[in-house]
mmCIF file of N, CA and C in Angstrom:
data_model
loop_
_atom_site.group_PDB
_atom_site.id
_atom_site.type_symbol
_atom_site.label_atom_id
_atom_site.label_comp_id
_atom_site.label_asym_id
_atom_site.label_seq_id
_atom_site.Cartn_x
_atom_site.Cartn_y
_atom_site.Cartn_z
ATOM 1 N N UNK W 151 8.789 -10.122 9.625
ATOM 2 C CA UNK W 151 7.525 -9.771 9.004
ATOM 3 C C UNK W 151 7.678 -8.426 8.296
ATOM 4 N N UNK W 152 7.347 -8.561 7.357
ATOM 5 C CA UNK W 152 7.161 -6.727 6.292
ATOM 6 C C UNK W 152 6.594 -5.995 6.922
ATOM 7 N N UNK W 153 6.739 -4.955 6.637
ATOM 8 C CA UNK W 153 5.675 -3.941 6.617
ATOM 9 C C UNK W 153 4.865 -3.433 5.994
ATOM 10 N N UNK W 154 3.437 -3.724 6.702
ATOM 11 C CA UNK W 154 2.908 -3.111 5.508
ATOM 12 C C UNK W 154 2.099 -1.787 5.469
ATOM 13 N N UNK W 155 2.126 -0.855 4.206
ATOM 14 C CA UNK W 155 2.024 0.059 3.695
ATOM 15 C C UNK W 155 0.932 0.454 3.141
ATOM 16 N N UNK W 156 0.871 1.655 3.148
ATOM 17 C CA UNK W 156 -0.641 2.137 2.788
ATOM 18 C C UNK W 156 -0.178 3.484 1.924
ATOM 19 N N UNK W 157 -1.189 4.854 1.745
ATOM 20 C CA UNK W 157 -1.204 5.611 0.837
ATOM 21 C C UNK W 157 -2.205 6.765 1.008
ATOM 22 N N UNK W 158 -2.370 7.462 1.645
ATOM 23 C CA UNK W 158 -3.630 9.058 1.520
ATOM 24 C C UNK W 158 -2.808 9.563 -0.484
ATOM 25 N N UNK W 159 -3.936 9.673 -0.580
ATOM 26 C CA UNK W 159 -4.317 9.973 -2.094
ATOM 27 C C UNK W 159 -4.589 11.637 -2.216
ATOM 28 N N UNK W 160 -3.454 12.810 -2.092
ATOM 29 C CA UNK W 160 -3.628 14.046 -2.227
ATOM 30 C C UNK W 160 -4.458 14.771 -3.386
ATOM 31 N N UNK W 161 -4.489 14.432 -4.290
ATOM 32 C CA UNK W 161 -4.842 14.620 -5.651
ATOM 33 C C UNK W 161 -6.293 16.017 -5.382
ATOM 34 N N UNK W 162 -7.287 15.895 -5.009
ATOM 35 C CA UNK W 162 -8.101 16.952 -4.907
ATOM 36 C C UNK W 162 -7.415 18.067 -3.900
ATOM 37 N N UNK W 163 -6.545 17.785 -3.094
ATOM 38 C CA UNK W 163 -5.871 18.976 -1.860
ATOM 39 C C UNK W 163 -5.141 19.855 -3.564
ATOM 40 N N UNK W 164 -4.223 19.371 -3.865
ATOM 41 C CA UNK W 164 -3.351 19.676 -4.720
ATOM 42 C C UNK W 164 -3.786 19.999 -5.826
ATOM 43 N N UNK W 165 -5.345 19.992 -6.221
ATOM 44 C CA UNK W 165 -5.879 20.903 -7.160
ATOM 45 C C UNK W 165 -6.424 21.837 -6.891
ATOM 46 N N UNK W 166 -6.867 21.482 -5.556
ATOM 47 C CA UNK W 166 -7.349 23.384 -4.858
ATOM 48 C C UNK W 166 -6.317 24.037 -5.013
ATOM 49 N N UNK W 167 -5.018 23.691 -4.390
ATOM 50 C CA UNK W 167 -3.918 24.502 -4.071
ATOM 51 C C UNK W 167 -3.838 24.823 -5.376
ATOM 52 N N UNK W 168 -3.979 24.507 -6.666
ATOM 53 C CA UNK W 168 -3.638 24.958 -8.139
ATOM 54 C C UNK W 168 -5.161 26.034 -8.468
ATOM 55 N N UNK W 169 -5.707 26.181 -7.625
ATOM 56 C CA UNK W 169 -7.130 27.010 -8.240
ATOM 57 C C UNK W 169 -8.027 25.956 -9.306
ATOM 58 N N UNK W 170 -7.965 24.651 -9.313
ATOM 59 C CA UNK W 170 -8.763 23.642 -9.984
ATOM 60 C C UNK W 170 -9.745 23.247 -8.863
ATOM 61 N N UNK W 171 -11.369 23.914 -8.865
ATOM 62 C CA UNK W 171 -12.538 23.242 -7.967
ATOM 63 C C UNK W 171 -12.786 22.238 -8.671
ATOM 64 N N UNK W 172 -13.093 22.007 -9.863
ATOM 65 C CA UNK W 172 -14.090 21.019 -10.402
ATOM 66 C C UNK W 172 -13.004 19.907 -11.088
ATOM 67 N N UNK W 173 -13.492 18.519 -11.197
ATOM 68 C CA UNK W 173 -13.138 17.432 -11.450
ATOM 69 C C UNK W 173 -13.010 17.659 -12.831
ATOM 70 N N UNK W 174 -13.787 18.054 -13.430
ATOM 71 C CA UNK W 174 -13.918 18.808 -14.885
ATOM 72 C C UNK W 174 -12.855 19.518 -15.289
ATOM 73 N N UNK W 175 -11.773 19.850 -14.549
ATOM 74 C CA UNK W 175 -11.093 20.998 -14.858
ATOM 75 C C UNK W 175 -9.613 19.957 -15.553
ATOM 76 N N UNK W 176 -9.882 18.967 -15.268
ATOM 77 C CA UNK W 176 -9.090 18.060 -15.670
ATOM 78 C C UNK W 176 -8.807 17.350 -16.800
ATOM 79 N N UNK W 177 -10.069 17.185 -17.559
ATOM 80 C CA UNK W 177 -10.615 16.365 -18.282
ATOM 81 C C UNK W 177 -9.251 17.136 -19.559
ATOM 82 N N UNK W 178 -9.798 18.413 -20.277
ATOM 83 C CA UNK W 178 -8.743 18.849 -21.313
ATOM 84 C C UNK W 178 -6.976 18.858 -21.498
ATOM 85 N N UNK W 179 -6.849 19.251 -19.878
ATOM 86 C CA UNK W 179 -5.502 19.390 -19.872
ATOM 87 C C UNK W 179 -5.294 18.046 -19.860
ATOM 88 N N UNK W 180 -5.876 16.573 -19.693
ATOM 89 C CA UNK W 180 -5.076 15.245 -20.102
ATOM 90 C C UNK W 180 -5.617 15.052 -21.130
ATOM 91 N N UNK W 181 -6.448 15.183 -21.947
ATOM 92 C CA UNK W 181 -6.901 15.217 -23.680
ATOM 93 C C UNK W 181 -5.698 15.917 -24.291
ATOM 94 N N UNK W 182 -5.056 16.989 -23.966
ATOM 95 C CA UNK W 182 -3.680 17.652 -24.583
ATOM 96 C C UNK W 182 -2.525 16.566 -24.420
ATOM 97 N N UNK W 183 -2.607 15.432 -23.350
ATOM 98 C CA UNK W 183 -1.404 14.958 -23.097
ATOM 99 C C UNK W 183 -1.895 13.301 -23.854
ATOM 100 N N UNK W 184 -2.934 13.444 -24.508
ATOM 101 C CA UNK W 184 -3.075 11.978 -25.028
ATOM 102 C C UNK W 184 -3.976 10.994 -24.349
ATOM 103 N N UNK W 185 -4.389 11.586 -22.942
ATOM 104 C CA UNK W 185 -4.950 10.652 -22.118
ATOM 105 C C UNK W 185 -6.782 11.303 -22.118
ATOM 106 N N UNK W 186 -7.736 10.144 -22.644
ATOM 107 C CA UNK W 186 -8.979 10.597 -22.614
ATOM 108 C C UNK W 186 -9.736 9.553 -21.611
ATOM 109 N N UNK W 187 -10.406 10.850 -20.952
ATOM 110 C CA UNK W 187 -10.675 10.169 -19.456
ATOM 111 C C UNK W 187 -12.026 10.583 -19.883
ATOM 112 N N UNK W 188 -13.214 10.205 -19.309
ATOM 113 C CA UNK W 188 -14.909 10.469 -19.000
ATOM 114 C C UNK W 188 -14.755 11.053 -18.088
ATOM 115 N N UNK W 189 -16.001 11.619 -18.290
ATOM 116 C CA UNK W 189 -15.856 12.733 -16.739
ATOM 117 C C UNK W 189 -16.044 12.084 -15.401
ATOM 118 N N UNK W 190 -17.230 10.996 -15.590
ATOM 119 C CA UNK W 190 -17.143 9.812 -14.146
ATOM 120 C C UNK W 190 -16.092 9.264 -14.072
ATOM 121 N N UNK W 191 -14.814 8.518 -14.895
ATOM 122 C CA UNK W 191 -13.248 7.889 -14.523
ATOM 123 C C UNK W 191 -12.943 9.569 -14.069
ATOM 124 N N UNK W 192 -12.917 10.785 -14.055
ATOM 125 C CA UNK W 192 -11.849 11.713 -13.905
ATOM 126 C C UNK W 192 -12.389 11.964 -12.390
ATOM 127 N N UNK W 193 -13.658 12.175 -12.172
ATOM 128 C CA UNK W 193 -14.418 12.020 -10.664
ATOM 129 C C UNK W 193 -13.894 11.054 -10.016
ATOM 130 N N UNK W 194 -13.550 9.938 -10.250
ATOM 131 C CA UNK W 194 -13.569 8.546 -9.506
ATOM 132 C C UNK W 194 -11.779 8.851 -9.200
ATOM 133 N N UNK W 195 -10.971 9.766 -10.462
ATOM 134 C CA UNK W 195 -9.832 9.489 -10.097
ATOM 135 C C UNK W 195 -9.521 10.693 -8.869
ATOM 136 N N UNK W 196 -10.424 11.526 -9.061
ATOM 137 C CA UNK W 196 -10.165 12.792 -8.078
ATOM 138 C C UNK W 196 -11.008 12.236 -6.724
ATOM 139 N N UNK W 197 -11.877 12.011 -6.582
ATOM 140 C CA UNK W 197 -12.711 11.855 -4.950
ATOM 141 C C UNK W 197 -12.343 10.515 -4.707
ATOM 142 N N UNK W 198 -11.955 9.710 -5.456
ATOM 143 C CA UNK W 198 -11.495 8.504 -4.495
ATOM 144 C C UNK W 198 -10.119 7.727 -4.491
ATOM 145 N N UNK W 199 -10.013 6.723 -3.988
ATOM 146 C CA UNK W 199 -8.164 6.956 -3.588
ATOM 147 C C UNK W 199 -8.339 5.452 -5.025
ATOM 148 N N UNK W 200 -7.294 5.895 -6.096
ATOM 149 C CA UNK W 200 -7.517 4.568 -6.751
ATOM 150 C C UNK W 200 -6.191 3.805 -6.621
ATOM 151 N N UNK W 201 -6.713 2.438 -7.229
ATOM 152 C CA UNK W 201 -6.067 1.359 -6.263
ATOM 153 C C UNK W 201 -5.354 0.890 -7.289
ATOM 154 N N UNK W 202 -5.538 1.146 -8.872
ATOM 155 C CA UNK W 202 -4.610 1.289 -9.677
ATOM 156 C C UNK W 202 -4.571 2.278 -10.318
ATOM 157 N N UNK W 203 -3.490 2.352 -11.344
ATOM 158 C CA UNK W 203 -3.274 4.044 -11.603
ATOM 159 C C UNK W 203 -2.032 3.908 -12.828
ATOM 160 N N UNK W 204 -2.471 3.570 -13.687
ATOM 161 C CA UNK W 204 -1.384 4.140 -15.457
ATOM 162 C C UNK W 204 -0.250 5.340 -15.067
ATOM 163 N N UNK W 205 0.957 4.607 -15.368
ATOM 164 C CA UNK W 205 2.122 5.853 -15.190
ATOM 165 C C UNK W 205 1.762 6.812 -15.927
ATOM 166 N N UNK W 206 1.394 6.555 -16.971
ATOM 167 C CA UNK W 206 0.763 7.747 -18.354
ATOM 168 C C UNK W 206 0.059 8.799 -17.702
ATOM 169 N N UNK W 207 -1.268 8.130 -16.677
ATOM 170 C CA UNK W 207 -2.149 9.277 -16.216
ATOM 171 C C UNK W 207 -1.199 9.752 -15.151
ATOM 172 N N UNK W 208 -0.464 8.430 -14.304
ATOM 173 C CA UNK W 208 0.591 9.789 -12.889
ATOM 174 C C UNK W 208 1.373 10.860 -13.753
ATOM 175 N N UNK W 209 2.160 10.784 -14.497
ATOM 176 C CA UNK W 209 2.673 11.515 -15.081
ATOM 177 C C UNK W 209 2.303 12.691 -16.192
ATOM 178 N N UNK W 210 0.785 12.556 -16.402
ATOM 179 C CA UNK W 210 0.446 14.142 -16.334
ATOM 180 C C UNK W 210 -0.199 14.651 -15.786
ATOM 181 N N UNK W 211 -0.394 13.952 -14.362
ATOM 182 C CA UNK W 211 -0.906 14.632 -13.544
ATOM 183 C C UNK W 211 0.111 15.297 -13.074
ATOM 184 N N UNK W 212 1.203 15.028 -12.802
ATOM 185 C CA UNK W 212 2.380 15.970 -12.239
ATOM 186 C C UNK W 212 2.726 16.751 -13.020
ATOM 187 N N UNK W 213 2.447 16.415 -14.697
ATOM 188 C CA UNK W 213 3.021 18.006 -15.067
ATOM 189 C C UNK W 213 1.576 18.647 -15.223
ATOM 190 N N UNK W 214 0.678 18.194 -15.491
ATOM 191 C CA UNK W 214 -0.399 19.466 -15.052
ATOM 192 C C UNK W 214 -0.723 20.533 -13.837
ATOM 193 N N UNK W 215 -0.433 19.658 -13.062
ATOM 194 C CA UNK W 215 -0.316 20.399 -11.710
ATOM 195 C C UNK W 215 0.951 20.839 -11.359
ATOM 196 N N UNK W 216 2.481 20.620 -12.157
ATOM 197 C CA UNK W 216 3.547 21.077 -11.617
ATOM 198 C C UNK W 216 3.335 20.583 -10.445
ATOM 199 N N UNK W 217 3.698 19.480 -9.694
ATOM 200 C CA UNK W 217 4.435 18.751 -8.663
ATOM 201 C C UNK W 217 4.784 17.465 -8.418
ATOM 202 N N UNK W 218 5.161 17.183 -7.239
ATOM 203 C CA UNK W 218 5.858 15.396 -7.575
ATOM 204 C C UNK W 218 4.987 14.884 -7.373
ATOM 205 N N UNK W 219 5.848 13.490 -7.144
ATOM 206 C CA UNK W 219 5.052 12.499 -6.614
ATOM 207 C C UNK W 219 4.602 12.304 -5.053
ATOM 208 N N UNK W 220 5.823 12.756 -4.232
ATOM 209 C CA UNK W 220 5.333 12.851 -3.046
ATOM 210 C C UNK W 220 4.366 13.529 -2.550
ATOM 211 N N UNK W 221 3.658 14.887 -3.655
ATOM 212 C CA UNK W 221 2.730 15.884 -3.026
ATOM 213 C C UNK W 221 1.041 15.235 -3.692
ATOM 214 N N UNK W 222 1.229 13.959 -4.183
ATOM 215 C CA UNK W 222 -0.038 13.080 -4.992
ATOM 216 C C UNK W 222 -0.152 12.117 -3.689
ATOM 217 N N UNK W 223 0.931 11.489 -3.241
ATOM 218 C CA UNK W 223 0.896 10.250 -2.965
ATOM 219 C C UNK W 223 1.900 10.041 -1.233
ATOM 220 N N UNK W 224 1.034 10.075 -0.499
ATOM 221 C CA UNK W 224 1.820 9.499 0.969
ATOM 222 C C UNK W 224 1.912 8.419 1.560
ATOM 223 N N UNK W 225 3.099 8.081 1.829
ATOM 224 C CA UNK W 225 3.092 6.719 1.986
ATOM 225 C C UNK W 225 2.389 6.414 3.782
ATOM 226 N N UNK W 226 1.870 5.566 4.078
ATOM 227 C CA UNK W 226 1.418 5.187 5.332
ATOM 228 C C UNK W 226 1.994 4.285 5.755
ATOM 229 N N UNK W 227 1.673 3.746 7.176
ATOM 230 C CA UNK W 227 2.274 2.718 7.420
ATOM 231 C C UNK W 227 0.725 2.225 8.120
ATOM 232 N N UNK W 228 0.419 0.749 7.496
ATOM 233 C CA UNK W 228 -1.227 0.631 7.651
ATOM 234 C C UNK W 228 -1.216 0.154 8.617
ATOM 235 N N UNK W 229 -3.253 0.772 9.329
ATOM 236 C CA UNK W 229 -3.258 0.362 10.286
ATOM 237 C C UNK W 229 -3.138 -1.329 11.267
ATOM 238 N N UNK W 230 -2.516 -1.355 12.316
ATOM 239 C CA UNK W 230 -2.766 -2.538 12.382
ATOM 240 C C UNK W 230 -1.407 -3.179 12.206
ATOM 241 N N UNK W 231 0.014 -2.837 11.417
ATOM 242 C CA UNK W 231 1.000 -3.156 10.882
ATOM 243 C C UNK W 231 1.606 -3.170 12.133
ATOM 244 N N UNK W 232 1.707 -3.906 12.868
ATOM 245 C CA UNK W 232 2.733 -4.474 14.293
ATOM 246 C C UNK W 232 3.538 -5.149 14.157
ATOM 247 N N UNK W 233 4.789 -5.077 14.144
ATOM 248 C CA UNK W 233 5.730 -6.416 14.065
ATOM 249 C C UNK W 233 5.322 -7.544 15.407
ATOM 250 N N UNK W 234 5.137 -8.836 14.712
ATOM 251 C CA UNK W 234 5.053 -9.559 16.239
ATOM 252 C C UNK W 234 6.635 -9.878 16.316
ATOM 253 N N UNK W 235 6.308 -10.413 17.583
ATOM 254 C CA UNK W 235 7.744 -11.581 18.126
ATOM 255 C C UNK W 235 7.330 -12.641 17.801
ATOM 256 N N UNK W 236 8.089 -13.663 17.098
ATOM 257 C CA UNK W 236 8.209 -14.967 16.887
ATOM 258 C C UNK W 236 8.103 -15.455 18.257
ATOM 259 N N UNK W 237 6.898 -16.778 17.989
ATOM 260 C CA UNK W 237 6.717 -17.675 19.462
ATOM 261 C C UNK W 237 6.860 -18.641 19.519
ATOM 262 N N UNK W 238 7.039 -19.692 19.887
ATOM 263 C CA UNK W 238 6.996 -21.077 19.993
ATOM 264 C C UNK W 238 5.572 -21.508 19.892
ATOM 265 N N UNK W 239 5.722 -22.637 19.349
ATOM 266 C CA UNK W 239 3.803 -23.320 19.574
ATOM 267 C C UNK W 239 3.892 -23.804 20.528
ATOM 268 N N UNK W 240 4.433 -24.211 21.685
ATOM 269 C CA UNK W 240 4.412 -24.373 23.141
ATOM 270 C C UNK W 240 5.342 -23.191 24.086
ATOM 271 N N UNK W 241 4.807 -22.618 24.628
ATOM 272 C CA UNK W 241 5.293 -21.428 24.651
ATOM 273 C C UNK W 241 6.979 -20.836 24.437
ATOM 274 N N UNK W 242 7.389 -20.210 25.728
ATOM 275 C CA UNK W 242 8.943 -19.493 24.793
ATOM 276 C C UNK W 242 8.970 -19.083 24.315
ATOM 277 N N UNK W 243 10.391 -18.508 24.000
ATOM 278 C CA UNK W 243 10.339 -17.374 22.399
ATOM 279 C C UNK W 243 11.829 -18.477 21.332
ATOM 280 N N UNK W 244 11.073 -18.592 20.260
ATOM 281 C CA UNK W 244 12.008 -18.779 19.415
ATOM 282 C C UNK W 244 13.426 -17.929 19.075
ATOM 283 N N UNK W 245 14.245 -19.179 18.640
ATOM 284 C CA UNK W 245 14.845 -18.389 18.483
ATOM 285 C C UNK W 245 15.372 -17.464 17.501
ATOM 286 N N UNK W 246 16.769 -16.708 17.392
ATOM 287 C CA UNK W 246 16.431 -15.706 15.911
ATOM 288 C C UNK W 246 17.073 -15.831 15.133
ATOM 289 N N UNK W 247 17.276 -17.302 14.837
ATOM 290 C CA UNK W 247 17.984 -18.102 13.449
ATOM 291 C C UNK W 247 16.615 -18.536 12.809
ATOM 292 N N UNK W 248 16.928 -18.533 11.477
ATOM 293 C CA UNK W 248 15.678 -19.294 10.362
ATOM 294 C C UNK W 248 15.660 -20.700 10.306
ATOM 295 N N UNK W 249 14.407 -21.029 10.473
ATOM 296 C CA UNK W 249 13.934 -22.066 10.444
ATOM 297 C C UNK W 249 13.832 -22.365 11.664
ATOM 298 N N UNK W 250 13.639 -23.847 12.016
ATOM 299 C CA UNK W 250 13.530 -24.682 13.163
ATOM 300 C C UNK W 250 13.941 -24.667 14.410
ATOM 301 N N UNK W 251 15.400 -24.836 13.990
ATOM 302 C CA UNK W 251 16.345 -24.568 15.254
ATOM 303 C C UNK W 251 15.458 -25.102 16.001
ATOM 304 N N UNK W 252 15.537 -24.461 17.746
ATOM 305 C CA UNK W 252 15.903 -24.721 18.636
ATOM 306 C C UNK W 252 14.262 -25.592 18.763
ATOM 307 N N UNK W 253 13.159 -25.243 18.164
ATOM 308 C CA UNK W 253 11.978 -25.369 17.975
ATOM 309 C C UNK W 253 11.592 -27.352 17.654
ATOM 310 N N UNK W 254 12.549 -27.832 17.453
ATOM 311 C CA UNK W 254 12.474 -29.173 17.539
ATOM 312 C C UNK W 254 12.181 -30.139 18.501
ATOM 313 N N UNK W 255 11.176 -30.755 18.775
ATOM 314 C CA UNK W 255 10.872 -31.951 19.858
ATOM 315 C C UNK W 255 11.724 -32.464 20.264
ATOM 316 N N UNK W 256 11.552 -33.168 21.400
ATOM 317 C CA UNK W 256 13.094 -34.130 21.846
ATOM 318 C C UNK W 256 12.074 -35.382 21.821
ATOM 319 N N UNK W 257 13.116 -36.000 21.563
ATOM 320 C CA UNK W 257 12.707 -37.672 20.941
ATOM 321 C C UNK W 257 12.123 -38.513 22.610
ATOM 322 N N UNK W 258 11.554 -39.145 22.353
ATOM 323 C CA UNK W 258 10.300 -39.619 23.254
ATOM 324 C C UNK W 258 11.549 -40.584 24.133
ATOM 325 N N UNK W 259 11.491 -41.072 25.311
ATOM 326 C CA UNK W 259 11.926 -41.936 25.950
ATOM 327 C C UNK W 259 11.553 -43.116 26.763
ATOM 328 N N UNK W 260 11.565 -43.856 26.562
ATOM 329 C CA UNK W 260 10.336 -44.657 27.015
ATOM 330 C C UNK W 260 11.354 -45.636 28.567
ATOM 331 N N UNK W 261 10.584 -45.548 29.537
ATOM 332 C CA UNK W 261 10.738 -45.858 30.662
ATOM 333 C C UNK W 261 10.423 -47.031 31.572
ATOM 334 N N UNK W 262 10.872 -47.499 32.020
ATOM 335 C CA UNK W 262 10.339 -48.622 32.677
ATOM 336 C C UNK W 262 9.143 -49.975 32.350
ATOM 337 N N UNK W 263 9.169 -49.898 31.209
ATOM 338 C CA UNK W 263 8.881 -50.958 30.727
ATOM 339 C C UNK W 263 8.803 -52.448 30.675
ATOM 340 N N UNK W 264 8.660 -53.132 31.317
ATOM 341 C CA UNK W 264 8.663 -54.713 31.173
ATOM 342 C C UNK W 264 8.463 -55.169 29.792
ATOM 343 N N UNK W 265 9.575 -55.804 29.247
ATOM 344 C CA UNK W 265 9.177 -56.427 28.185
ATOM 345 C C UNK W 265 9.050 -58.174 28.573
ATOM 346 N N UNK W 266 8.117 -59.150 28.000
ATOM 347 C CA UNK W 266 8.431 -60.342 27.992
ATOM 348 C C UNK W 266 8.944 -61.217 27.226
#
């Protein structure tokens, strides 16, 4: 089973740390880089974690702010992400070859029967 992954969205920590309070403070320095944002998309991209995201805008956000990617973006490991153990549908544990294997029925036998 994968793992799956998640993301805390630094982006407002990392504009305090630059002396940027306001969401506003954003808007020009990506108008210089080609990218024209509204001030509600530049709010939405700062207070909330977005779920998609234009390399164009990641990439001046890192050079506006001078830093990487790792200080925007942390990777998680989401909640809930447990590896199970593979089980049998009648109990046991499967085994740890792919597919079927050992997981196959045994063929029916039929017993004492009278035939006429």
């Amino acid at each position: 089973m994968a793992a799956k992954l998640d993301y805390h969205w630094h982006l407002r920590k990392v504009m305090a740390d630059r002396g940027m309070f306001s969401t506003t403070d954003l808007i020009s320095p990506l108008a210089e880089r080609g990218i024209s944002l509204s001030s509600s998309q530049v709010y939405r991209l700062v207070v909330e974690r977005p779920e998609r995201l234009s390399l164009k805008i990641l990439m001046a956000l890192l050079d506006i702010l001078d830093c990487a990617m790792d200080d925007l973006i942390e990777p998680i490991a989401a909640a809930g992400a447990v590896k199970k153990s593979k089980k049998a549908a009648v109990g046991g544990s499967a085994p740890d070859t792919e597919g079927v294997g050992g997981l196959r029925p045994k063929r029916a036998r039929i017993r004492g029967v009278d035939r006429p």
